[in-house]
Coordinates of C-alpha atoms in Angstrom, one line a residue:
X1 CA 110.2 20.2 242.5
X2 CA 112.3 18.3 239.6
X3 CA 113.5 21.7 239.0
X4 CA 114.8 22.6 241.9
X5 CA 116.6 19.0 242.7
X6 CA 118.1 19.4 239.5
X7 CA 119.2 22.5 240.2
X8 CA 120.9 21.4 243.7
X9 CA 122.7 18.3 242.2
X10 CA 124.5 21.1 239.6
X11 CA 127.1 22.0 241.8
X12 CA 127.5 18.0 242.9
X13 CA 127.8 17.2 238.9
X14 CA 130.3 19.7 238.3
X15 CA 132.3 18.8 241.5
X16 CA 132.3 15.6 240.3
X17 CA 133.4 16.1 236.4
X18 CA 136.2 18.8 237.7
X19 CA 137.3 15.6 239.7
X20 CA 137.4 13.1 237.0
X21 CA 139.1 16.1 235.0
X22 CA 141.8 16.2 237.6
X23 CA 142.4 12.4 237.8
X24 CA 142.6 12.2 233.8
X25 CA 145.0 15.2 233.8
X26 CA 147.4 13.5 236.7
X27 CA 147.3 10.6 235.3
X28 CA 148.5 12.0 232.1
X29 CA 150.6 13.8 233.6
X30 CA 152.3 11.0 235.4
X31 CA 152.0 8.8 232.1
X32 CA 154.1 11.3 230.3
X33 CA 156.5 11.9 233.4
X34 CA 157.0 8.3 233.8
X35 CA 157.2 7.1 230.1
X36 CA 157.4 10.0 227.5
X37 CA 159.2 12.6 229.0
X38 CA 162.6 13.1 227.1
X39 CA 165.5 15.0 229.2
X40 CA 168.6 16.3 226.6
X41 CA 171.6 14.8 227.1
X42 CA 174.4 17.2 228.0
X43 CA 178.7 16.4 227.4
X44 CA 181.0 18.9 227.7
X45 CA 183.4 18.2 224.3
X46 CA 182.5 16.3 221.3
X47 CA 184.7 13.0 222.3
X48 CA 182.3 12.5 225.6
X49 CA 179.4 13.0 222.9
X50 CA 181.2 10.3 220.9
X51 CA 181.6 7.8 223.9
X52 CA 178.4 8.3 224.9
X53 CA 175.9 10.2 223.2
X54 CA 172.9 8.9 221.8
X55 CA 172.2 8.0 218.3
X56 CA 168.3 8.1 218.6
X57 CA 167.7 4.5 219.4
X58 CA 166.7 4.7 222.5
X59 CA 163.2 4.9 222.4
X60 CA 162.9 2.0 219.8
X61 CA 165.4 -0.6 220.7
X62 CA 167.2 0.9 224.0
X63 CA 166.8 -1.1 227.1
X64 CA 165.6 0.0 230.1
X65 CA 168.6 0.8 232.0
X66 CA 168.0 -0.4 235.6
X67 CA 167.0 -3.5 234.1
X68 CA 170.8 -3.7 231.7
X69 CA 172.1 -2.9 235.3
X70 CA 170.8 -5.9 236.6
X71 CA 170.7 -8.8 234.3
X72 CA 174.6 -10.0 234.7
X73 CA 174.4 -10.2 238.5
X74 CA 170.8 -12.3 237.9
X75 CA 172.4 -14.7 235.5
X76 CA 176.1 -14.4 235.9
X77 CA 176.6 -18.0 234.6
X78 CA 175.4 -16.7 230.8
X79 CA 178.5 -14.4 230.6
X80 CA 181.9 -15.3 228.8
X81 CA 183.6 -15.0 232.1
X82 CA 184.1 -12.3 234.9
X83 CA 183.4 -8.9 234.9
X84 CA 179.7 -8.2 233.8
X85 CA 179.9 -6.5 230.5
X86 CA 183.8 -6.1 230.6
X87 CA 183.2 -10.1 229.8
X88 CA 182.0 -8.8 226.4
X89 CA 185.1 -6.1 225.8
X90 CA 182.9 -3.3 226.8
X91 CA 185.1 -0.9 227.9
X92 CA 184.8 1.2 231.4
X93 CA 186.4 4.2 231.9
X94 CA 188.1 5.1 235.5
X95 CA 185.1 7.4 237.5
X96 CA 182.1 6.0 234.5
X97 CA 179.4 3.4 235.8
X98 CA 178.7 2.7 232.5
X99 CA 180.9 1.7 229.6
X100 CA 182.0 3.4 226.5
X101 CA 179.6 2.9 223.9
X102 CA 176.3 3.1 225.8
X103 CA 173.9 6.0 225.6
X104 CA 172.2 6.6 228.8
X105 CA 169.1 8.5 228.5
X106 CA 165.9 9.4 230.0
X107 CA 163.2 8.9 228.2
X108 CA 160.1 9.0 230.5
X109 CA 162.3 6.4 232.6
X110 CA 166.2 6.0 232.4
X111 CA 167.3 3.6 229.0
X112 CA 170.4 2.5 227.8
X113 CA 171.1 2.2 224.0
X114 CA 174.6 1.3 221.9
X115 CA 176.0 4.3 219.5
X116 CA 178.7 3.9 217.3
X117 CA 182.0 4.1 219.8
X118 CA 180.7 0.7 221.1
X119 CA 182.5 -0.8 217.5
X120 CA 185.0 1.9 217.1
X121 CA 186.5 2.9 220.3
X122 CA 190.0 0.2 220.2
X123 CA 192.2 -0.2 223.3
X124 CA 195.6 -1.5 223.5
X125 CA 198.0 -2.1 226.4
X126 CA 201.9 -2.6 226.4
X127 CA 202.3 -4.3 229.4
X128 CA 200.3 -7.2 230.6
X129 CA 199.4 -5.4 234.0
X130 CA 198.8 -1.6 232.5
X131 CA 195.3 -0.5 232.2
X132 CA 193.9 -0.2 228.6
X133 CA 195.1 3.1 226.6
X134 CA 191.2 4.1 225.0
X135 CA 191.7 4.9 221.6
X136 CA 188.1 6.5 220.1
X137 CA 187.5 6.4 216.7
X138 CA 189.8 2.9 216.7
X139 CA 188.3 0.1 215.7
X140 CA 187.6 -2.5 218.9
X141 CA 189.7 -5.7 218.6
X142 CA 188.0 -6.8 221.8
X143 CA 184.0 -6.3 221.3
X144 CA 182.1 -9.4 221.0
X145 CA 179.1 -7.5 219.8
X146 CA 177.4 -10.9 218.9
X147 CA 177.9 -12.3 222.3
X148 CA 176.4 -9.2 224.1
X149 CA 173.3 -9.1 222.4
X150 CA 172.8 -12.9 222.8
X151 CA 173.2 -13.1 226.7
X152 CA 170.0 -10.7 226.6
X153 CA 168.2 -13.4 224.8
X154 CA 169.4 -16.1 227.2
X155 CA 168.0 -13.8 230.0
X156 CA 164.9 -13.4 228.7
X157 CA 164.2 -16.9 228.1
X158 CA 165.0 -18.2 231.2
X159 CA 162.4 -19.2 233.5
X160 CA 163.9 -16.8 236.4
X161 CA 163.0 -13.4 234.4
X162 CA 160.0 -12.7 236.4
X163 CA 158.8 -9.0 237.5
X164 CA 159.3 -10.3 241.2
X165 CA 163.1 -11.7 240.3
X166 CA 164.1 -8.6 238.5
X167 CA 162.4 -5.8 240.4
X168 CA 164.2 -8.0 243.6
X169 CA 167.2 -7.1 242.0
X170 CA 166.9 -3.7 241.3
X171 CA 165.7 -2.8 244.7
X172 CA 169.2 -4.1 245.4
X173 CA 170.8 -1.3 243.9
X174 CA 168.3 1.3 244.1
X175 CA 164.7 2.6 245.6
X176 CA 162.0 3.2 243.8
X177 CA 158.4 5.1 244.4
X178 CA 155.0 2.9 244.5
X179 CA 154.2 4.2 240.8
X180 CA 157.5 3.2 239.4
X181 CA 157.3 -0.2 241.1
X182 CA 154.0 -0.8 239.4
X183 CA 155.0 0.7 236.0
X184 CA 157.9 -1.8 236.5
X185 CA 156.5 -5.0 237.8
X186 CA 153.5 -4.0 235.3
X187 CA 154.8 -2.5 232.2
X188 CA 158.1 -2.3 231.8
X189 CA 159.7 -5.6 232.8
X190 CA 157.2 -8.0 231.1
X191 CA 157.2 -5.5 227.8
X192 CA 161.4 -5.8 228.1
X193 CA 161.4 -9.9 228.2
X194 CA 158.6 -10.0 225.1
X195 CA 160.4 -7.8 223.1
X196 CA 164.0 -9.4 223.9
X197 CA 162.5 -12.6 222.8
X198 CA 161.2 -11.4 219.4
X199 CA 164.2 -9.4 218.6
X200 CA 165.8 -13.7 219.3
X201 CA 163.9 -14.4 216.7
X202 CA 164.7 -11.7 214.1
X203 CA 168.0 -12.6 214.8
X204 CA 167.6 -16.6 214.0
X205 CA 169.3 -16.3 210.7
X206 CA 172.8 -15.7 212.4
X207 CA 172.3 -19.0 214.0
X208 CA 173.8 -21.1 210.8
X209 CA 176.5 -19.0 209.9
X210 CA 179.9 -18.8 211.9
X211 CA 180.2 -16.3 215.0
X212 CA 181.0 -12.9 215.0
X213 CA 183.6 -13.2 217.3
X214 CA 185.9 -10.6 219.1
X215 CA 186.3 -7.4 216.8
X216 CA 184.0 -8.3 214.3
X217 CA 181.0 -7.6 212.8
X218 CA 178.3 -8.8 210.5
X219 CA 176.8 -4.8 209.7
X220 CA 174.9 -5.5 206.7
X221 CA 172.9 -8.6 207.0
X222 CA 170.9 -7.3 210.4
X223 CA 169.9 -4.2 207.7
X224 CA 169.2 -6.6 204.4
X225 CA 166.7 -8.5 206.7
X226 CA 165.7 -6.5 208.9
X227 CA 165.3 -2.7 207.6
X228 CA 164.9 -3.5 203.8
X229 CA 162.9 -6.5 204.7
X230 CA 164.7 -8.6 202.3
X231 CA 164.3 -13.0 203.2
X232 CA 167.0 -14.7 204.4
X233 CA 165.0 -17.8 203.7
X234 CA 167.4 -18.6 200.5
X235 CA 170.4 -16.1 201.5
X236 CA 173.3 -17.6 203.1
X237 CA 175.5 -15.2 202.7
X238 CA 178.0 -14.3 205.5
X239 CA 179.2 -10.7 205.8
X240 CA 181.6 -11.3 209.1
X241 CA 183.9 -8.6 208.7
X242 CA 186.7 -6.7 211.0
X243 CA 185.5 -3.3 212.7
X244 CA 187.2 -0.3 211.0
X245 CA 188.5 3.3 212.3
X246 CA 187.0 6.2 212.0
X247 CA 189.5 8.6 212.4
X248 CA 190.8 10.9 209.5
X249 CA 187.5 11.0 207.6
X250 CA 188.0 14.4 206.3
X251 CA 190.6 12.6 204.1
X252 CA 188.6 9.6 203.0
X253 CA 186.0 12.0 201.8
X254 CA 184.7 10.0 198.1
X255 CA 187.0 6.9 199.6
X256 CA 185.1 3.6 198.9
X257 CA 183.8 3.2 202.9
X258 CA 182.9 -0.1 204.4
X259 CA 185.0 -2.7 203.5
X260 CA 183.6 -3.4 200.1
X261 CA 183.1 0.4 199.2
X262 CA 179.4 0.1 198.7
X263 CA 179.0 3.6 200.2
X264 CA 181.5 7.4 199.5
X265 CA 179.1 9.3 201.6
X266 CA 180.7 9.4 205.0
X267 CA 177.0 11.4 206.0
X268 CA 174.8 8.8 204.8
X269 CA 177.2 6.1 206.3
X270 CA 176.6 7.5 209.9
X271 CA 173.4 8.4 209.1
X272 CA 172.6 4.8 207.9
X273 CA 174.7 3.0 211.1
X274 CA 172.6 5.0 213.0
X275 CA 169.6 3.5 211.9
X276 CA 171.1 0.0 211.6
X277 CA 171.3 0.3 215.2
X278 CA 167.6 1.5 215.8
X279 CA 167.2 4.8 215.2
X280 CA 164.0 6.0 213.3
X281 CA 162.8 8.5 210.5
X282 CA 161.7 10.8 213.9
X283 CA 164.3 10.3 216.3
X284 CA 167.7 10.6 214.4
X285 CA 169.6 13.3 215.6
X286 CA 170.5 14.8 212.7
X287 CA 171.8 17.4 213.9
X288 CA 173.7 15.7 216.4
X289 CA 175.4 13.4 213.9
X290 CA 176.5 16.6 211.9
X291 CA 178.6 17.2 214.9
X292 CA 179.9 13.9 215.0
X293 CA 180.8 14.1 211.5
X294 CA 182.5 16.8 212.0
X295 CA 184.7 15.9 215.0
X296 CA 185.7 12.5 213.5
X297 CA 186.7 14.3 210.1
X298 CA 189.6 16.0 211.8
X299 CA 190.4 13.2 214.9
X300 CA 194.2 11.9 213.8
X301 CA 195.1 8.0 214.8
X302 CA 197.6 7.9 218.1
X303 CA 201.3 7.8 217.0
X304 CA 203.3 4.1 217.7
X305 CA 203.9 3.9 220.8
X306 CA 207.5 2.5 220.7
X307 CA 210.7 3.6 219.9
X308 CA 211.1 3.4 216.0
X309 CA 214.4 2.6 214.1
X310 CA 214.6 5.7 212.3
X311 CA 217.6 4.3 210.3
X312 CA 215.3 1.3 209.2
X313 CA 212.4 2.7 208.6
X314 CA 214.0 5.0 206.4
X315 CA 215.0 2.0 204.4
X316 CA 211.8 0.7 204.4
X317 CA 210.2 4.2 202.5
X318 CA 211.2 3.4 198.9
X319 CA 209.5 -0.3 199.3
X320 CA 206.7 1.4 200.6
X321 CA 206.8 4.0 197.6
X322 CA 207.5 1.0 194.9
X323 CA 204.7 -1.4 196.0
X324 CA 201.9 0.0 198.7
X325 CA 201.4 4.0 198.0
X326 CA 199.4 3.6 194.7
X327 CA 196.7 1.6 196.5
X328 CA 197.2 3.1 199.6
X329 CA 199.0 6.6 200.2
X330 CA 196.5 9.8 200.5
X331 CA 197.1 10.5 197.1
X332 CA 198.0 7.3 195.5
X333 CA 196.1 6.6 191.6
X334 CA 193.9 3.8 193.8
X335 CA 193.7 4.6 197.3
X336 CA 189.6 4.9 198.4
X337 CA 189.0 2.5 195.0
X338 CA 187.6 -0.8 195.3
X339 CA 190.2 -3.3 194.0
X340 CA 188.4 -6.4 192.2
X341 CA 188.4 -9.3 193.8
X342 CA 190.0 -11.6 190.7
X343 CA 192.9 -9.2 191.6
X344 CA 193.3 -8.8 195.5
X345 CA 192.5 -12.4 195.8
X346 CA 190.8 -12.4 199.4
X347 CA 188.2 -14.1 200.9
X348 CA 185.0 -13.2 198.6
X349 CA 182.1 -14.4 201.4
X350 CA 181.6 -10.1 202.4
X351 CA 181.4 -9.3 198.5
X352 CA 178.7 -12.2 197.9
X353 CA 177.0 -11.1 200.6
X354 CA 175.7 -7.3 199.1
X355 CA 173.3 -7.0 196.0
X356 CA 172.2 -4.6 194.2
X357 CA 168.9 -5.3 195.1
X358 CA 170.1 -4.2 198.6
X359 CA 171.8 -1.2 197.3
X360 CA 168.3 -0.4 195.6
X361 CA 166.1 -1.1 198.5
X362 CA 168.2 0.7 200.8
X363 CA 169.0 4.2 198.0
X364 CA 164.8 4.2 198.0
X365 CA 164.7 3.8 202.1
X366 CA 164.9 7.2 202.9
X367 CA 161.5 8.2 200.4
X368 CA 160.0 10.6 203.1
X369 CA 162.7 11.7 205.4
X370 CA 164.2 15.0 205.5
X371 CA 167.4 13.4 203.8
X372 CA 168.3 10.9 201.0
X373 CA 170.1 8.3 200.2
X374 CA 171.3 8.1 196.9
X375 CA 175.0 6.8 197.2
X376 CA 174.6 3.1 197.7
X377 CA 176.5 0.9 195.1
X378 CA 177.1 -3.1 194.6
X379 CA 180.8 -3.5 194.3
X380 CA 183.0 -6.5 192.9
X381 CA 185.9 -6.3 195.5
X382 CA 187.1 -4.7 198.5
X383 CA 188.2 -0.9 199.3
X384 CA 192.0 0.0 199.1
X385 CA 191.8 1.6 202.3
X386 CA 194.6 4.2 203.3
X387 CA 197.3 2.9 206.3
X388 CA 197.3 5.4 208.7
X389 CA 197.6 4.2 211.7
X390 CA 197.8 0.9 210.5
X391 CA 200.0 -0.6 213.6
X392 CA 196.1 -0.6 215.4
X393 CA 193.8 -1.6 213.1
X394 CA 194.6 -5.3 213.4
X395 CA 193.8 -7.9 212.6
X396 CA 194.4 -7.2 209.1
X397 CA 192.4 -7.6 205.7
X398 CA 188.7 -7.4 206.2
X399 CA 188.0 -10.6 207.6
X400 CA 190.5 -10.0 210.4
X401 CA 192.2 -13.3 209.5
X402 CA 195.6 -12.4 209.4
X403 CA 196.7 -11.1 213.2
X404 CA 200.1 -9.1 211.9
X405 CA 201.6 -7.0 209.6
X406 CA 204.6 -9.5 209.7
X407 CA 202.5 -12.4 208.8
X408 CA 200.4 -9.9 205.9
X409 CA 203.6 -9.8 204.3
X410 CA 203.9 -13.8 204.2
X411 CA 202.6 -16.3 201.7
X412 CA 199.0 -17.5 202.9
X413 CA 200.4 -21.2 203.2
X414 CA 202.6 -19.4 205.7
X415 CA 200.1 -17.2 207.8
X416 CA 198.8 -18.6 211.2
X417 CA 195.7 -21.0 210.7
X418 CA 194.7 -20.6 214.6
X419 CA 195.1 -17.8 216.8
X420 CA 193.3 -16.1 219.1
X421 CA 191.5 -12.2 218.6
X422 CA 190.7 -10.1 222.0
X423 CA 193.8 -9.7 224.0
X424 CA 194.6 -6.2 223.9
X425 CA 198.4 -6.9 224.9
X426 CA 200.6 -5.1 222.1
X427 CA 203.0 -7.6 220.4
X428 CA 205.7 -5.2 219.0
X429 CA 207.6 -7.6 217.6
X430 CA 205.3 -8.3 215.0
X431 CA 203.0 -5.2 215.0
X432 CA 199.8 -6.6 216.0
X433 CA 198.1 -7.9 219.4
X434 CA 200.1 -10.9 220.9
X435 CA 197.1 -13.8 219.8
X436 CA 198.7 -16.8 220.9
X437 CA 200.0 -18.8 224.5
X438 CA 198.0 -19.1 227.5
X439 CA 196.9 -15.2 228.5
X440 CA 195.7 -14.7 224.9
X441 CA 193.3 -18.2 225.2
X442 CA 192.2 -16.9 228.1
X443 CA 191.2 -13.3 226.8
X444 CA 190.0 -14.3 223.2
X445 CA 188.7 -16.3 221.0
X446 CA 189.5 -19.4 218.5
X447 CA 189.8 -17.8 215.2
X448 CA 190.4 -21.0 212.7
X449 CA 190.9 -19.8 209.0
X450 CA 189.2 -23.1 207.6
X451 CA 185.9 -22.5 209.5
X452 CA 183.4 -21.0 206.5
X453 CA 184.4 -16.8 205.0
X454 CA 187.7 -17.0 207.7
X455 CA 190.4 -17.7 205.1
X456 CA 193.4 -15.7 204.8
X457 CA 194.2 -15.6 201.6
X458 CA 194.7 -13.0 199.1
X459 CA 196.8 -9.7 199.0
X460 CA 200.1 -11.8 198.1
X461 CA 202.6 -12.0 195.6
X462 CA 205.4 -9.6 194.2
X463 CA 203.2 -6.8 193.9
X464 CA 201.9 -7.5 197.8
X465 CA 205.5 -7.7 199.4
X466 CA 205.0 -11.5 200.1
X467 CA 208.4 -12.1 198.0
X468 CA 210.4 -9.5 199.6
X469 CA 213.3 -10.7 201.1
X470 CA 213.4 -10.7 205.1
X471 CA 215.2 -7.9 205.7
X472 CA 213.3 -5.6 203.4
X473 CA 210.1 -6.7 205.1
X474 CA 211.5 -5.2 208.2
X475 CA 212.0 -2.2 206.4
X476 CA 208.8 -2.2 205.3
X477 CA 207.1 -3.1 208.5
X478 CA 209.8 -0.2 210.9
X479 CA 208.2 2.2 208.2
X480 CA 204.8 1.5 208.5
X481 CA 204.6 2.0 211.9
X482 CA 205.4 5.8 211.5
X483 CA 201.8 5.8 209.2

């Protein structure tokens, strides 16, 4: 009898474990669909890779992208003004939803992750009601980086980012299935506000130093503290620092890069920037980033966009010849070196602000990856970098403090002590961006040269083109605009 009842709930049993089977394998299945499931990423020439391409730091600090979509038309009063994320100097494209800069990528669900054109794609205008001209590989006079990644900590500690406020939102712009309402409501919205919030409190340490501002950077402290683990409990060091070009690199090859030439490896520079920005051991793109390096090594800077006085600039050659080349030709005895700072005489804050515990930490970072890094250096002064073209990498020396090449060749007691950094409006008078009156204010930012590592001294003096007399600087100045 107990035989044969056992024998008649066999089939039941294995109905019922083929069942669970089946649930367990959906529901993976889904899982993986919904959260794991990576789909390449697909441009059709190397610049759309630049502009938006990712980096690998999707998966570990990207953001879901429906909620990015979102968050500046839920808290619109936590932006710098109008615009969503132009308010920031991101920089849209005609036919793009999303800016230059951002990685879209799906990654079991769609996420949105920075690469590096979001700091060196530059844009300038030479009229007031002309769209930007997009400049990759330029540096961005405009980005408030800083600013950006603060709103999303605002957001996220604001009472109003709830799964019900958010997901409202998003059903505002799109539809979504029951699972990926759940995974949403669930998952992925209260997992997004957490981890916004800690990442506010990695970032406390920039709280009692000056701002970024427009076109600037701090690039080395987020790694000191953050990657190499290194406490910012005693460190006050301020690295605040201009955004650069990458164009040319196949020319700058053993240049000092960064501004204080504490790398000559332009592969482990990308390499390491791409893991500053949150890219890990297993998700660099290695590969990928070969390809960049490649394409930036031969990208050329945009040509002066005005008339030039070929008569003057002519003039201006020999001065050029006499007193820049050596330190900044291709070619010249100290172009690429770094220049000490009892010489060059500028701002010393980004110098302090590199060890050589740093450099140590960060040459021993890659124990275990399929790469090294060995070329990390501490340096005593700032990279002679090469001047081509020079007419739009302002504002000029590495703090960005002075806004011209006009006023660069002035005495410091005569160099602006306010202006304003983040209108892209071309002043060709003075080779720069126009940075003071009314439209400028409203575009930029207060830049004040006594607030702490803002000062524009240095790089003055016979040798500097400071004591020139005024004609020969506008020699100097029609000349360097052909660079």
């Amino acid at each position: 009898m107990r035989l044969s009842s056992a024998k008649k709930l066999l089939p039941w049993i294995g109905g019922f474990l083929l069942g669970v089977v089946t649930v367990v394998a959906v529901v993976g299945l889904v899982a993986w669909y919904s959260l794991l499931r990576e789909v390449p990423q697909h441009f059709d020439s190397q610049e759309e890779a630049f502009k938006y391409g990712s980096i690998g730091n999707e998966a570990n600090e990207g953001f879901p992208y429906l909620i990015w979509l979102v968050l500046p038309r839920m808290f619109p009063e936590y932006l710098p003004g109008p615009g969503g994320y132009q308010a920031f100097g991101l920089v849209y494209e005609s036919g793009r939803v999303d800016p230059v800069g951002m990685s879209k990528k799906t990654i079991g669900f769609e996420r949105i992750g920075i690469n590096c054109s979001i700091c060196h794609s530059g844009t300038y205008r030479t009229d007031p009601q002309q769209p930007p001209t997009l400049v990759p590989t330029a540096p961005s006079s405009r980005l408030d980086i800083q600013g950006y990644f603060r709103f999303f900590f605002t957001c996220a500690a604001d009472p109003r980012f709830t799964s019900d406020n958010v997901l409202q939102a998003i059903k505002e712009v799109t539809t979504l299935n029951p699972l990926e309402e759940a995974l949403y409501r669930y998952v992925i919205i209260p997992q997004t506000r957490e981890a916004l919030l800690k990442q506010r409190e990695r970032f406390v340490w920039a709280d009692a130093r000056p701002n970024w501002g427009r076109g600037r950077i701090d690039p080395f402290n987020p790694v000191k503290f953050h990657q190499l683990q290194l406490s910012y409990a005693d460190d006050r060091t301020i690295g605040n620092s201009d955004m650069e070009p990458l164009w040319n690199m196949a020319r700058k090859q053993g240049f000092g890069l960064h501004w204080d030439g504490l790398n000559d490896s332009v592969t482990e520079v990308i390499r390491t920037g791409a893991l500053g920005d949150g890219a890990t051991n297993t998700s660099l793109p290695v590969n990928d980033l070969q390809r960049l390096e490649e394409w930036i090594n031969g990208v050329t800077p945009p040509k002066y966009p005005y008339p030039i006085d070929q008569a003057l600039a002519a003039r201006g050659e020999p001065i050029y010849q006499r007193l820049c080349a050596s330190c900044h030709a291709f070619g010249g005895a100290r172009t690429g070196t770094v220049i000490p700072l009892a010489e060059i005489g500028t701002d010393r804050h980004r110098v302090d602000m590199w060890s050589q515990q740093a450099a140590d930490r960060y040459n021993a970072y890659s124990a275990g990856y399929s790469f090294q890094f060995k070329r990390f250096v501490k340096q005593e002064g700032y990279a002679s970098v090469s001047l081509d073209g020079i007419w739009l990498r302002a504002h000029y020396l590495h703090n960005g403090s002075v806004p011209t090449l006009e006023d660069l060749l002035e005495p410091s007691a005569r160099r602006p002590t306010v202006f304003y950094r983040g209108y892209d409006v071309y002043d060709r008078d003075r080779v720069g961006f126009i940075h003071q009156g009314p439209e400028a204010e409203r575009a930029g930012q207060r830049y004040d040269i006594s607030v702490e590592a803002n000062g524009n001294q240095g790089h003055e003096g016979e040798v500097y083109g400071t004591t020139l007399s005024p004609d020969e600087k506008r020699a100097l100045v029609e000349f360097l605009k052909t660079q």
